[in-house]
Coordinates of C-alpha atoms in Angstrom, one line a residue:
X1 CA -32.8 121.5 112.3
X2 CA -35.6 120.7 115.2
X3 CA -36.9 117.3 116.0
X4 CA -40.2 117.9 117.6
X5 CA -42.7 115.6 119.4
X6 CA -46.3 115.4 120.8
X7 CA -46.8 114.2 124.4
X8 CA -50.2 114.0 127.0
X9 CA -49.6 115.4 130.5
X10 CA -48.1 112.1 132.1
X11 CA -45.4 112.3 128.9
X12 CA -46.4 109.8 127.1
X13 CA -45.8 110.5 123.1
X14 CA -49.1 110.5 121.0
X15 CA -46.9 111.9 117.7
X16 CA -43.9 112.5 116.4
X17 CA -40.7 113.2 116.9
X18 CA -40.8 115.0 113.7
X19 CA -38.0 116.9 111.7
X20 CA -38.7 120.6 111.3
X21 CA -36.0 122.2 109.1
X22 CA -35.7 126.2 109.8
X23 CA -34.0 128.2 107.0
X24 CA -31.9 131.5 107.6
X25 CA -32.3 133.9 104.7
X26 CA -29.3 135.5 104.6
X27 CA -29.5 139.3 104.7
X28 CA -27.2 142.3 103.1
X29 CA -25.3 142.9 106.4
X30 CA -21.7 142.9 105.4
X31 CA -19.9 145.6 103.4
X32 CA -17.1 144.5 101.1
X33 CA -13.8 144.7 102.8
X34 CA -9.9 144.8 101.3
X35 CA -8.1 143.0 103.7
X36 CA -4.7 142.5 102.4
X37 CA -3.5 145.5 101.7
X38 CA -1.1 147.6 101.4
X39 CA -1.7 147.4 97.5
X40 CA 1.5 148.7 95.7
X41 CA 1.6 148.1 92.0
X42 CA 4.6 148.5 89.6
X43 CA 4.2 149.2 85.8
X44 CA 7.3 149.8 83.6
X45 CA 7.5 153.2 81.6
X46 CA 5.9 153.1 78.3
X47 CA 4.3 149.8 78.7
X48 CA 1.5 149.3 76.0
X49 CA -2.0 150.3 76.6
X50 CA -4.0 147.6 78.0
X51 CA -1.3 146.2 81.0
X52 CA -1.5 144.8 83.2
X53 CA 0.0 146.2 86.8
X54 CA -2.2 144.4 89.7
X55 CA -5.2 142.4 90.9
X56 CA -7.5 143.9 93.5
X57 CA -9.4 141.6 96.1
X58 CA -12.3 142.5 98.3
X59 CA -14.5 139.8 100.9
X60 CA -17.6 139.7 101.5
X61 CA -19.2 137.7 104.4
X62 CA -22.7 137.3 103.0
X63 CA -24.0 134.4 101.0
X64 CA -21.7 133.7 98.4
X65 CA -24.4 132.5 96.3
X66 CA -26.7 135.5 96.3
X67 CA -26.3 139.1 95.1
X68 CA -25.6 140.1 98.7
X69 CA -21.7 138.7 97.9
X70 CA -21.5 139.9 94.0
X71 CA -18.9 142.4 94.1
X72 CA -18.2 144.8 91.3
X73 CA -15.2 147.2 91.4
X74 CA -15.1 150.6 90.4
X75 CA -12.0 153.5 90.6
X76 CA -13.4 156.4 92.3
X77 CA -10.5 158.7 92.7
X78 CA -7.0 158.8 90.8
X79 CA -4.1 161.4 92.2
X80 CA -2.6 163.3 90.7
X81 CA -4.8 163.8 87.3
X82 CA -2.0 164.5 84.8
X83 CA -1.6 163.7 82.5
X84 CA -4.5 162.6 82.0
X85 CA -7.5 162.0 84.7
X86 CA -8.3 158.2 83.4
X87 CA -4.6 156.9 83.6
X88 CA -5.9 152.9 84.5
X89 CA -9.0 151.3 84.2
X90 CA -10.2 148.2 86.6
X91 CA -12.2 145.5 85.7
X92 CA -15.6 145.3 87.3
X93 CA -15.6 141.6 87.7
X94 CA -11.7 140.1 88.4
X95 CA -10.4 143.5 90.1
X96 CA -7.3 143.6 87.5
X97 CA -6.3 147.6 87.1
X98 CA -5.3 148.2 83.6
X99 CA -3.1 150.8 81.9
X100 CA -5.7 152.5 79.5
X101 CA -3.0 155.6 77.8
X102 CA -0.9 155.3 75.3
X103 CA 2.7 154.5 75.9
X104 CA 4.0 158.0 75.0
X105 CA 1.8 159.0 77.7
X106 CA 3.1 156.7 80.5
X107 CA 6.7 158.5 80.6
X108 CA 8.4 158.5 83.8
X109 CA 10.6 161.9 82.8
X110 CA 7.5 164.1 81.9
X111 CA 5.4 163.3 84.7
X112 CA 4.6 165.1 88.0
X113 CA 5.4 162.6 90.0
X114 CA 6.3 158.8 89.1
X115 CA 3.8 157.3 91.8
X116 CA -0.3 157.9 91.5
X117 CA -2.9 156.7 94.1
X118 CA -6.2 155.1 92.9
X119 CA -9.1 154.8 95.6
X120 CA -10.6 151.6 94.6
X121 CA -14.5 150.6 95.4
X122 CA -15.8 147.3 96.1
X123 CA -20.2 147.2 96.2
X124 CA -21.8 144.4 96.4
X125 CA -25.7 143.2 95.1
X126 CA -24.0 143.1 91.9
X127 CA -23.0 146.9 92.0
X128 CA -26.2 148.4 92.3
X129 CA -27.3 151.5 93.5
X130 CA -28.8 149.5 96.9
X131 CA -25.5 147.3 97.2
X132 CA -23.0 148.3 100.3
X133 CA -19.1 149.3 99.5
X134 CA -15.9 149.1 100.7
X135 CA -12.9 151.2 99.6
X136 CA -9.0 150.9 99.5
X137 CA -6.1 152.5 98.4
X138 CA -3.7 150.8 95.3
X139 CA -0.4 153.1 94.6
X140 CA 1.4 152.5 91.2
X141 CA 4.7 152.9 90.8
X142 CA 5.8 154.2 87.5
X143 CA 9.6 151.9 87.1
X144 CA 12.1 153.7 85.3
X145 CA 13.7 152.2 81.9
X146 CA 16.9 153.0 80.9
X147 CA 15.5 155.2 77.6
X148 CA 17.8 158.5 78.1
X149 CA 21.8 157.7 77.7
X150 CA 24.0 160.3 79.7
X151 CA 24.8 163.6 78.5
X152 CA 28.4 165.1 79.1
X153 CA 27.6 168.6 80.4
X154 CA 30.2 170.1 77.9
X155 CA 32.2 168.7 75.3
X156 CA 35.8 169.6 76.7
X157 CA 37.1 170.1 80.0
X158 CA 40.3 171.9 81.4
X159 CA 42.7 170.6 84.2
X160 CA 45.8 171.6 85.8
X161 CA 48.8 169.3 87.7
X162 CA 51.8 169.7 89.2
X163 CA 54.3 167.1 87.8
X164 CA 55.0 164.6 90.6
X165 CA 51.9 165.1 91.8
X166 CA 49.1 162.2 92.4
X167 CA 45.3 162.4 92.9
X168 CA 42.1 163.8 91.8
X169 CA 42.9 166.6 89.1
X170 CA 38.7 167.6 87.9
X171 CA 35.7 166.4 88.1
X172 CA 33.7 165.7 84.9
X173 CA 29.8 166.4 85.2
X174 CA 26.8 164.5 83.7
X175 CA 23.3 164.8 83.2
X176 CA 20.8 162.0 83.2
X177 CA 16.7 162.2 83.3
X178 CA 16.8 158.5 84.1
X179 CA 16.0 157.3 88.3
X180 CA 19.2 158.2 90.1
X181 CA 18.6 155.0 92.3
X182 CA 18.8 152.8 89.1
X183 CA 21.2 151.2 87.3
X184 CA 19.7 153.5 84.4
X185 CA 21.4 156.4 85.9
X186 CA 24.4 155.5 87.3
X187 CA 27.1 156.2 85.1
X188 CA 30.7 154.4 84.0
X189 CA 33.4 156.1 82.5
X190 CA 35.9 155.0 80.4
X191 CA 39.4 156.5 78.9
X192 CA 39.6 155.6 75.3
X193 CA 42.7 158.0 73.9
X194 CA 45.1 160.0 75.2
X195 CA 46.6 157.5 78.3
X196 CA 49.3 155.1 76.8
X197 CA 51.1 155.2 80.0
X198 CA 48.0 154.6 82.4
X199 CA 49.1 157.3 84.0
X200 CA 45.1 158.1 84.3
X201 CA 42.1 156.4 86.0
X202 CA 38.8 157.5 86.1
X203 CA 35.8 156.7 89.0
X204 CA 32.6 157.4 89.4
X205 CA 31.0 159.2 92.3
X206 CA 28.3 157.0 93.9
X207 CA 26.9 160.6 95.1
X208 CA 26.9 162.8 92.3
X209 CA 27.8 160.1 89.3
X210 CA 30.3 162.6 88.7
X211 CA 33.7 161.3 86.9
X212 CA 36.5 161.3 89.1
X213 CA 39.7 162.0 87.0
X214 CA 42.9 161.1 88.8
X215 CA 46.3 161.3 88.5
X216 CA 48.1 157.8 89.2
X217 CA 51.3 157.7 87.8
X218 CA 53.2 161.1 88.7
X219 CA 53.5 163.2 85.5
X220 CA 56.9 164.5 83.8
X221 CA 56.6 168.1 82.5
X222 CA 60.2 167.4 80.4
X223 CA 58.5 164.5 78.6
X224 CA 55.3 166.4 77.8
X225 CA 53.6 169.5 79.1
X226 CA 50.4 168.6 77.9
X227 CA 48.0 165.8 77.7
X228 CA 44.3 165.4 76.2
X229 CA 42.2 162.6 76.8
X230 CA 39.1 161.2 75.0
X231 CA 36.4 160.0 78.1
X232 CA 33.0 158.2 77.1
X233 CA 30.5 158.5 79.7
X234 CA 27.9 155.2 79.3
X235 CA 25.0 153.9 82.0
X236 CA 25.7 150.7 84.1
X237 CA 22.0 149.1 82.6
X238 CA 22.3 148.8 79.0
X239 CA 19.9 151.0 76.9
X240 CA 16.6 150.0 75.4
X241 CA 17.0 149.0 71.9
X242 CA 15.3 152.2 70.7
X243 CA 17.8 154.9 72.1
X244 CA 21.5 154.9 71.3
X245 CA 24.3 157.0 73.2
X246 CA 25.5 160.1 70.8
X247 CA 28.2 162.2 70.7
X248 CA 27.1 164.2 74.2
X249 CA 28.2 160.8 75.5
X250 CA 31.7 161.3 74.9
X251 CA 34.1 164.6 76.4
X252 CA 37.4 165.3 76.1
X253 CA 40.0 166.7 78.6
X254 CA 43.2 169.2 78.2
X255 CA 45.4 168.8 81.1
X256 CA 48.2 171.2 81.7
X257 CA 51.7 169.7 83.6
X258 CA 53.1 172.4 85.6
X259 CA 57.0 172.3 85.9
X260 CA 58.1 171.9 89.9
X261 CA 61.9 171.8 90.4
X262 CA 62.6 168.2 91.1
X263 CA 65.5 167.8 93.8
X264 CA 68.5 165.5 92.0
X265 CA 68.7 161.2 91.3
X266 CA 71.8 159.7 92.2
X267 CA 72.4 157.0 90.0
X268 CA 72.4 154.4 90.9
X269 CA 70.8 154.6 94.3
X270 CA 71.6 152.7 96.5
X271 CA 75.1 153.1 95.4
X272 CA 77.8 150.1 96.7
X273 CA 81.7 149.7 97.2
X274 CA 83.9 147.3 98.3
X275 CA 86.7 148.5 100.7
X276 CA 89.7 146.9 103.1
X277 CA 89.0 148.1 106.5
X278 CA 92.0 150.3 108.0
X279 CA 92.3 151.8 104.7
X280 CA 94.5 155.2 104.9
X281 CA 93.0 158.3 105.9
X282 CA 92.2 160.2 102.7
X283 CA 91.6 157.5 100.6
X284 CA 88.9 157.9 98.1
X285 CA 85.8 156.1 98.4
X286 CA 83.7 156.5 95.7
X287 CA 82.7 159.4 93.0
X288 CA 79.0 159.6 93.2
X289 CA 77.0 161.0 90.3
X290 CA 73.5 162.4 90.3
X291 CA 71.5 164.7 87.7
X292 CA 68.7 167.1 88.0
X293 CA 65.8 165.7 86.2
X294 CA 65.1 169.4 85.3
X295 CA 67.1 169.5 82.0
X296 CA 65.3 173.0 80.5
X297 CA 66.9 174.9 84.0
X298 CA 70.2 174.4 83.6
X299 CA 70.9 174.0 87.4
X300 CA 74.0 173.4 89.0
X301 CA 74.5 170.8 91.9
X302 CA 76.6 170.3 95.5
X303 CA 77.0 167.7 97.6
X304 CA 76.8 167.4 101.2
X305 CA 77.3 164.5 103.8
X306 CA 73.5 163.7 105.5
X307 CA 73.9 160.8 107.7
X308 CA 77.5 159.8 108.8
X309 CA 76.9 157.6 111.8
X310 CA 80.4 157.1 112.5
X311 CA 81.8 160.2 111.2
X312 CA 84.3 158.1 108.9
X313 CA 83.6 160.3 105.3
X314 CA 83.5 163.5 103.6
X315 CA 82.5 164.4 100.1
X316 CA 83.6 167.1 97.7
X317 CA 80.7 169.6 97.4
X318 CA 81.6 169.7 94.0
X319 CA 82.5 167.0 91.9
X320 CA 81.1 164.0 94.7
X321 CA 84.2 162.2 95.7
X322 CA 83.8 160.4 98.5
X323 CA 87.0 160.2 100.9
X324 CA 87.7 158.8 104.6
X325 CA 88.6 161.1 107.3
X326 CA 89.1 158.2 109.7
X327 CA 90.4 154.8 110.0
X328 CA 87.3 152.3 108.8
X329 CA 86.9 149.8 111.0
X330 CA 84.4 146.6 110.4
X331 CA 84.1 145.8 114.0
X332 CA 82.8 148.7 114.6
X333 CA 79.1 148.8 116.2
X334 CA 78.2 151.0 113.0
X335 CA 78.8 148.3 110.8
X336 CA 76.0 145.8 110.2
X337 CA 76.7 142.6 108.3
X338 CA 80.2 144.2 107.2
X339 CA 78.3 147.0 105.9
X340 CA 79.0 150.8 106.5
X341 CA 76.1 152.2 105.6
X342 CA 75.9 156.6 104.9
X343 CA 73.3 159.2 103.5
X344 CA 74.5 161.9 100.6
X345 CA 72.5 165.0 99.3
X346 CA 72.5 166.3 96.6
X347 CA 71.3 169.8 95.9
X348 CA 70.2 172.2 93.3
X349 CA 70.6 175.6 92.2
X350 CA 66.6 176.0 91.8
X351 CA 64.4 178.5 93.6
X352 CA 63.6 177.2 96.4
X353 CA 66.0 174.2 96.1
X354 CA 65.6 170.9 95.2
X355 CA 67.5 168.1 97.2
X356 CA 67.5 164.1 96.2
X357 CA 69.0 161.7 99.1
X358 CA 71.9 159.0 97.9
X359 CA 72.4 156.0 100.3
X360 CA 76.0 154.6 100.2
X361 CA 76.7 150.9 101.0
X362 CA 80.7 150.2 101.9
X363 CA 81.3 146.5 102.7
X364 CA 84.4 146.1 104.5
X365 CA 86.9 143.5 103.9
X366 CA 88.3 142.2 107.3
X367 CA 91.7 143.0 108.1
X368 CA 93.7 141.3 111.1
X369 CA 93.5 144.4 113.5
X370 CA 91.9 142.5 116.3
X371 CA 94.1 140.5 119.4
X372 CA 92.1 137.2 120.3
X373 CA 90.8 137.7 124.1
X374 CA 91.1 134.9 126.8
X375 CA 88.0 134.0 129.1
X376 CA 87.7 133.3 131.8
X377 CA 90.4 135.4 133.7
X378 CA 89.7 133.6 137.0
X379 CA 90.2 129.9 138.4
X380 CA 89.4 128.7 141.4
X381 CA 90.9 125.1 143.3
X382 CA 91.5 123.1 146.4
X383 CA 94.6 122.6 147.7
X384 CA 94.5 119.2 148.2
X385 CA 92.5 118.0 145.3
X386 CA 92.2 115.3 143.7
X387 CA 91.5 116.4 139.9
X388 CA 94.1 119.1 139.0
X389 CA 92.1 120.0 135.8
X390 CA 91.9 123.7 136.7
X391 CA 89.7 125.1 133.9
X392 CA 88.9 125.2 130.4
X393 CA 90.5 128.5 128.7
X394 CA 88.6 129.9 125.5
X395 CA 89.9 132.5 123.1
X396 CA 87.7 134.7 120.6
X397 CA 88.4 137.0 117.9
X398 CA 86.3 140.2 115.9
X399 CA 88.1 139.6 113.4
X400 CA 87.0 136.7 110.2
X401 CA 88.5 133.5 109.0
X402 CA 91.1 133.4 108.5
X403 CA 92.0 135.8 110.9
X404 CA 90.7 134.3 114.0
X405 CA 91.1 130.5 115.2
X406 CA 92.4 128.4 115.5
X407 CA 94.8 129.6 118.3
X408 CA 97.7 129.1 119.5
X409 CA 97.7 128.7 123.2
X410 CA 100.9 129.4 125.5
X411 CA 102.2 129.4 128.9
X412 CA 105.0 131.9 129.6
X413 CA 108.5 130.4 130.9
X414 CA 108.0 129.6 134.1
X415 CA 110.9 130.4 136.5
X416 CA 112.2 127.8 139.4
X417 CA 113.3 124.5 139.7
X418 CA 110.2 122.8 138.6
X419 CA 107.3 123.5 136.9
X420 CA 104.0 123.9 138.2
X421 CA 101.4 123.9 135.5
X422 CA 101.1 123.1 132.0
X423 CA 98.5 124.5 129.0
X424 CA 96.8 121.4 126.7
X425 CA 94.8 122.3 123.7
X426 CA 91.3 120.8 123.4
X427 CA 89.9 122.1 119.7
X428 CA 90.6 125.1 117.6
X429 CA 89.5 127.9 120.2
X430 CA 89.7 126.3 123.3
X431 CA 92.4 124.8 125.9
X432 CA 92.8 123.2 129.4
X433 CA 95.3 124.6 132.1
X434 CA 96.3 121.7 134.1
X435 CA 98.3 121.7 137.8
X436 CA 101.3 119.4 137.8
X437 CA 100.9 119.3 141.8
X438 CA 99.3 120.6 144.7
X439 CA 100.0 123.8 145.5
X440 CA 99.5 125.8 148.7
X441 CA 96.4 128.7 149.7
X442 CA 97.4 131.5 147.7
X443 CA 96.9 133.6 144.4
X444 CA 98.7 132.7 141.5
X445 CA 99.1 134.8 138.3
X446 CA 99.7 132.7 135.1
X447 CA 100.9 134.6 132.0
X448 CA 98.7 132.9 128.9
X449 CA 99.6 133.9 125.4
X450 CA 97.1 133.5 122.7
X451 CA 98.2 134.0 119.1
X452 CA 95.4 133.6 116.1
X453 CA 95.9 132.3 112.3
X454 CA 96.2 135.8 110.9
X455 CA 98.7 137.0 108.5
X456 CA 100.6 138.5 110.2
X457 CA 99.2 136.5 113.1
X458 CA 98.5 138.6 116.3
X459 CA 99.3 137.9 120.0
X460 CA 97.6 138.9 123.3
X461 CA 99.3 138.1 126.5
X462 CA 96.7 137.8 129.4
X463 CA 97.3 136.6 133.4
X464 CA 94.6 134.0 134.6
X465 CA 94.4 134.9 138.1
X466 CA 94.6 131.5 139.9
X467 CA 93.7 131.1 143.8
X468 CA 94.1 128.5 145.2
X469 CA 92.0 127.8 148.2
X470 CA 91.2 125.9 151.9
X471 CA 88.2 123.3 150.9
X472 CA 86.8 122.0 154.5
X473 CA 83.2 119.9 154.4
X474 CA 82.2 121.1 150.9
X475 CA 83.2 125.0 152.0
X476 CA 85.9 126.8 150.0
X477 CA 87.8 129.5 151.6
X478 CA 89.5 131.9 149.1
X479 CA 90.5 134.5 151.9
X480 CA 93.7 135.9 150.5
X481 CA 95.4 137.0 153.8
X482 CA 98.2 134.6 153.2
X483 CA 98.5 134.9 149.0
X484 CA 101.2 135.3 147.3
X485 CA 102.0 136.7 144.1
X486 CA 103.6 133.9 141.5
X487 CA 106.7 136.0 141.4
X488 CA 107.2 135.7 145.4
X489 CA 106.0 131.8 145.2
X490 CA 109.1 131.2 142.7
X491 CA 111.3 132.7 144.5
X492 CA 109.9 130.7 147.8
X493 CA 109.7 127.8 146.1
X494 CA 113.9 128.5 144.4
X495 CA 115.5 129.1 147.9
X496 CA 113.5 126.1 149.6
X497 CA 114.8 123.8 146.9
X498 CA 118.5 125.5 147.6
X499 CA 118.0 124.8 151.3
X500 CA 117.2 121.6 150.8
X501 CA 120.2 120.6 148.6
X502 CA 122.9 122.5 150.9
X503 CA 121.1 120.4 154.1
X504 CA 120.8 117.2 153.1

């Protein structure tokens, strides 16, 4: 749009301004181009003729409303050709590509290849001859359905097992023409006869979608030497309503238990007994008892001590019995919780041998075999001070109630004139030693006698080793140049008092 004017040479305006309008005719300078590709189309197996799989769009940049923007579409090329050359068909106009064979035809198992490539041209002016083109590629995708059930790759199978023996025992093969990355080909087994006892499980490889038949629960060759199993084999996708899974779909398997000689049971295991500690050497125990599970051998079995920490017990190779060869003690660092606890074998007669492991609880009763102990042994004091509270004695005992406290604390007799200390009980396990004077720098031995509650009870005599010592600012001197024994002290302490009373 132009606005134009008429002026004389000193610019004044004789006509106008006047609107000149200019028109640009467009011209056919633009192919047709496929800009949002990549086109990938998907079109289920044995879809009905006339389907359709995808929409192709080309743009033009010309006049929209002249021939120089009419597109019309056109398949040029389709790869590969089978099985037929004319698989699709695209409409001229809207760009839709079409499935134009019939359904038998469009099976993913028969052809070549599941994916074909169509080269797709857009011309404009209406698609004639004089019209400019563009060109792109669609692939179609040919999508599986499940319409072939899986096919045992023979109808029986053979496996053998050791009995006692767990794991994978065969692997059961398959064949299925649907896509191995669908659900159409992936197979599930299932056990439906032969395994009361879920003694089988079956699992699919994600690999091979082979069946994986294992061995869970260790089999028994005396119960049953053989076992057969009835296994269907079905997809995880269910089948199209047309197709049905048939006998090839179902296998079955012989499995053959090998004997293995099994080592003996003890029965029962673990095997428990009550027992006095300090019984007698020789006494008898226990009689253990364990059988061979191999009842068709007719094998013979001897016993043998395997773990004896303390070396307390011996058993008859024989017949089982159990005896002591030393005192048992429940105090013993070998005994946990007043348990003895020892290892048995038992072994058989087979070829090589078999042996089974017995584990023997004994819990001990307690038995008063233990002198209470005094602590501490040592006491320490001024000699001129105030509090003649020496120290607190306490007494302990291995054994149990009611062999231990309380106890009975004692001070032997103590020789001389007059007595120097004296022993007060605080509680059940504990008691006070208390000076009666001052004595002089020097080590004292006191005699303490500690009985427990036991019947019989049981005494321990022990000497608390008393010094008493030289206390100067807060310093205690315990230097025992000048002690004396509590024997000499007596007698000091006798001939100064018969001094005294012959010089009064």
């Amino acid at each position: 749009q132009l606005e134009v004017e008429v002026t004389d040479i000193s610019g004044k305006t004789i006509d106008g301004p006047v609107r000149l309008d200019i028109s640009v005719i467009d011209q056919n300078d633009n192919r047709p181009m496929f800009k949002e590709g990549p086109y990938v189309g998907h079109v289920m197996e044995g879809s009905p003729t006339g389907t359709t799989v995808m929409r192709m769009t080309a743009f033009d940049a010309d006049d929209s409303s002249t021939d120089n923007a009419l597109l019309r579409y056109n398949i040029l090329k389709q790869t590969p050709t089978k099985p037929s050359p004319n698989m699709f068909y695209i409409d001229p106009e809207k760009g839709d590509i079409v499935t134009v064979v019939s359904p038998v035809l469009l099976d993913r198992e028969t052809m070549e290849t599941p994916k074909y490539e169509l080269v797709i041209e857009a011309k404009d002016m209406g698609g004639l001859d004089v019209g400019l083109t563009g060109t792109a590629t669609a692939t179609i995708l040919i999508d599986d359905k499940n319409d072939h059930p899986p096919e045992f790759t023979k109808k029986e199978f053979q496996a053998t097992v050791k009995e006692g023996v767990t794991g994978v025992i065969v692997n059961l093969t398959v064949g299925d023409r649907d896509d191995p990355a669908t659900g159409a080909w992936r197979a599930v087994y299932t056990i439906i006869n032969g395994n009361p006892g879920q003694s089988f499980e079956i699992h699919t490889n994600p690999q091979t979608n082979e069946g994986m038949l294992s061995v869970v629960k260790p089999l028994d060759y005396e119960i049953s030497a053989f076992h057969t199993l009835l296994i269907k084999v079905e997809n995880e996708d269910p089948l199209i309503p047309d197709i049905a899974y048939g006998p090839s779909s179902t296998a079955t398997v012989q499995i053959t238990v090998e004997d293995v000689n099994e080592g003996p049971v003890f029965h029962p295991n673990p095997m428990t007994v009550t027992k006095q500690e300090n019984i007698p050497v020789g006494s008898v125990v226990l009689t253990v008892n364990a059988t061979d599970p191999d009842t068709l051998q007719h094998q013979t079995i001897r016993y043998s001590v395997y773990k004896d920490p303390a070396g307390w017990l011996e058993i008859n190779p024989t017949n089982g019995t159990i005896g002591t060869t030393a005192i048992l003690d429940r105090e013993s660092p070998y005994v946990q919780n007043n348990i003895y606890t020892a290892l048995f074998l038992a072994i058989d007669s087979g070829n090589p041998p078999a042996t089974g492991t017995g584990t023997l609880h004994i819990t001990l009763e307690d038995v008063n075999d233990n002198v209470p102990s005094l602590y501490p042994t040592l006491a320490k004091v001024c000699e001129d001070a105030k509090d003649l509270r020496v120290v607190v004695l306490g007494a302990s005992d291995k054994d149990l109630h009611p062999n231990t406290d309380p106890f009975k604390f004692e001070l032997s007799k103590q020789s001389g004139p007059e007595k120097l200390w004296r022993i007060t009980k605080l509680n059940n396990t504990h008691a006070q030693v208390i000076l009666l004077q001052n004595l002089k720098k020097a080590n004292y031995n006191i005699p303490i006698s500690v009985t427990d509650s036991g019947k019989p009870p049981l005494t321990n005599t022990t000497e608390l080793k008393l010094q008493v010592c030289s206390c100067k600012k807060s310093k205690m001197d315990c230097s025992a140049t000048d002690a004396l024994h509590i024997s000499m002290t007596l007698i000091l302490l006798s001939l100064f008092s018969i001094f005294c009373k012959s010089f009064p």
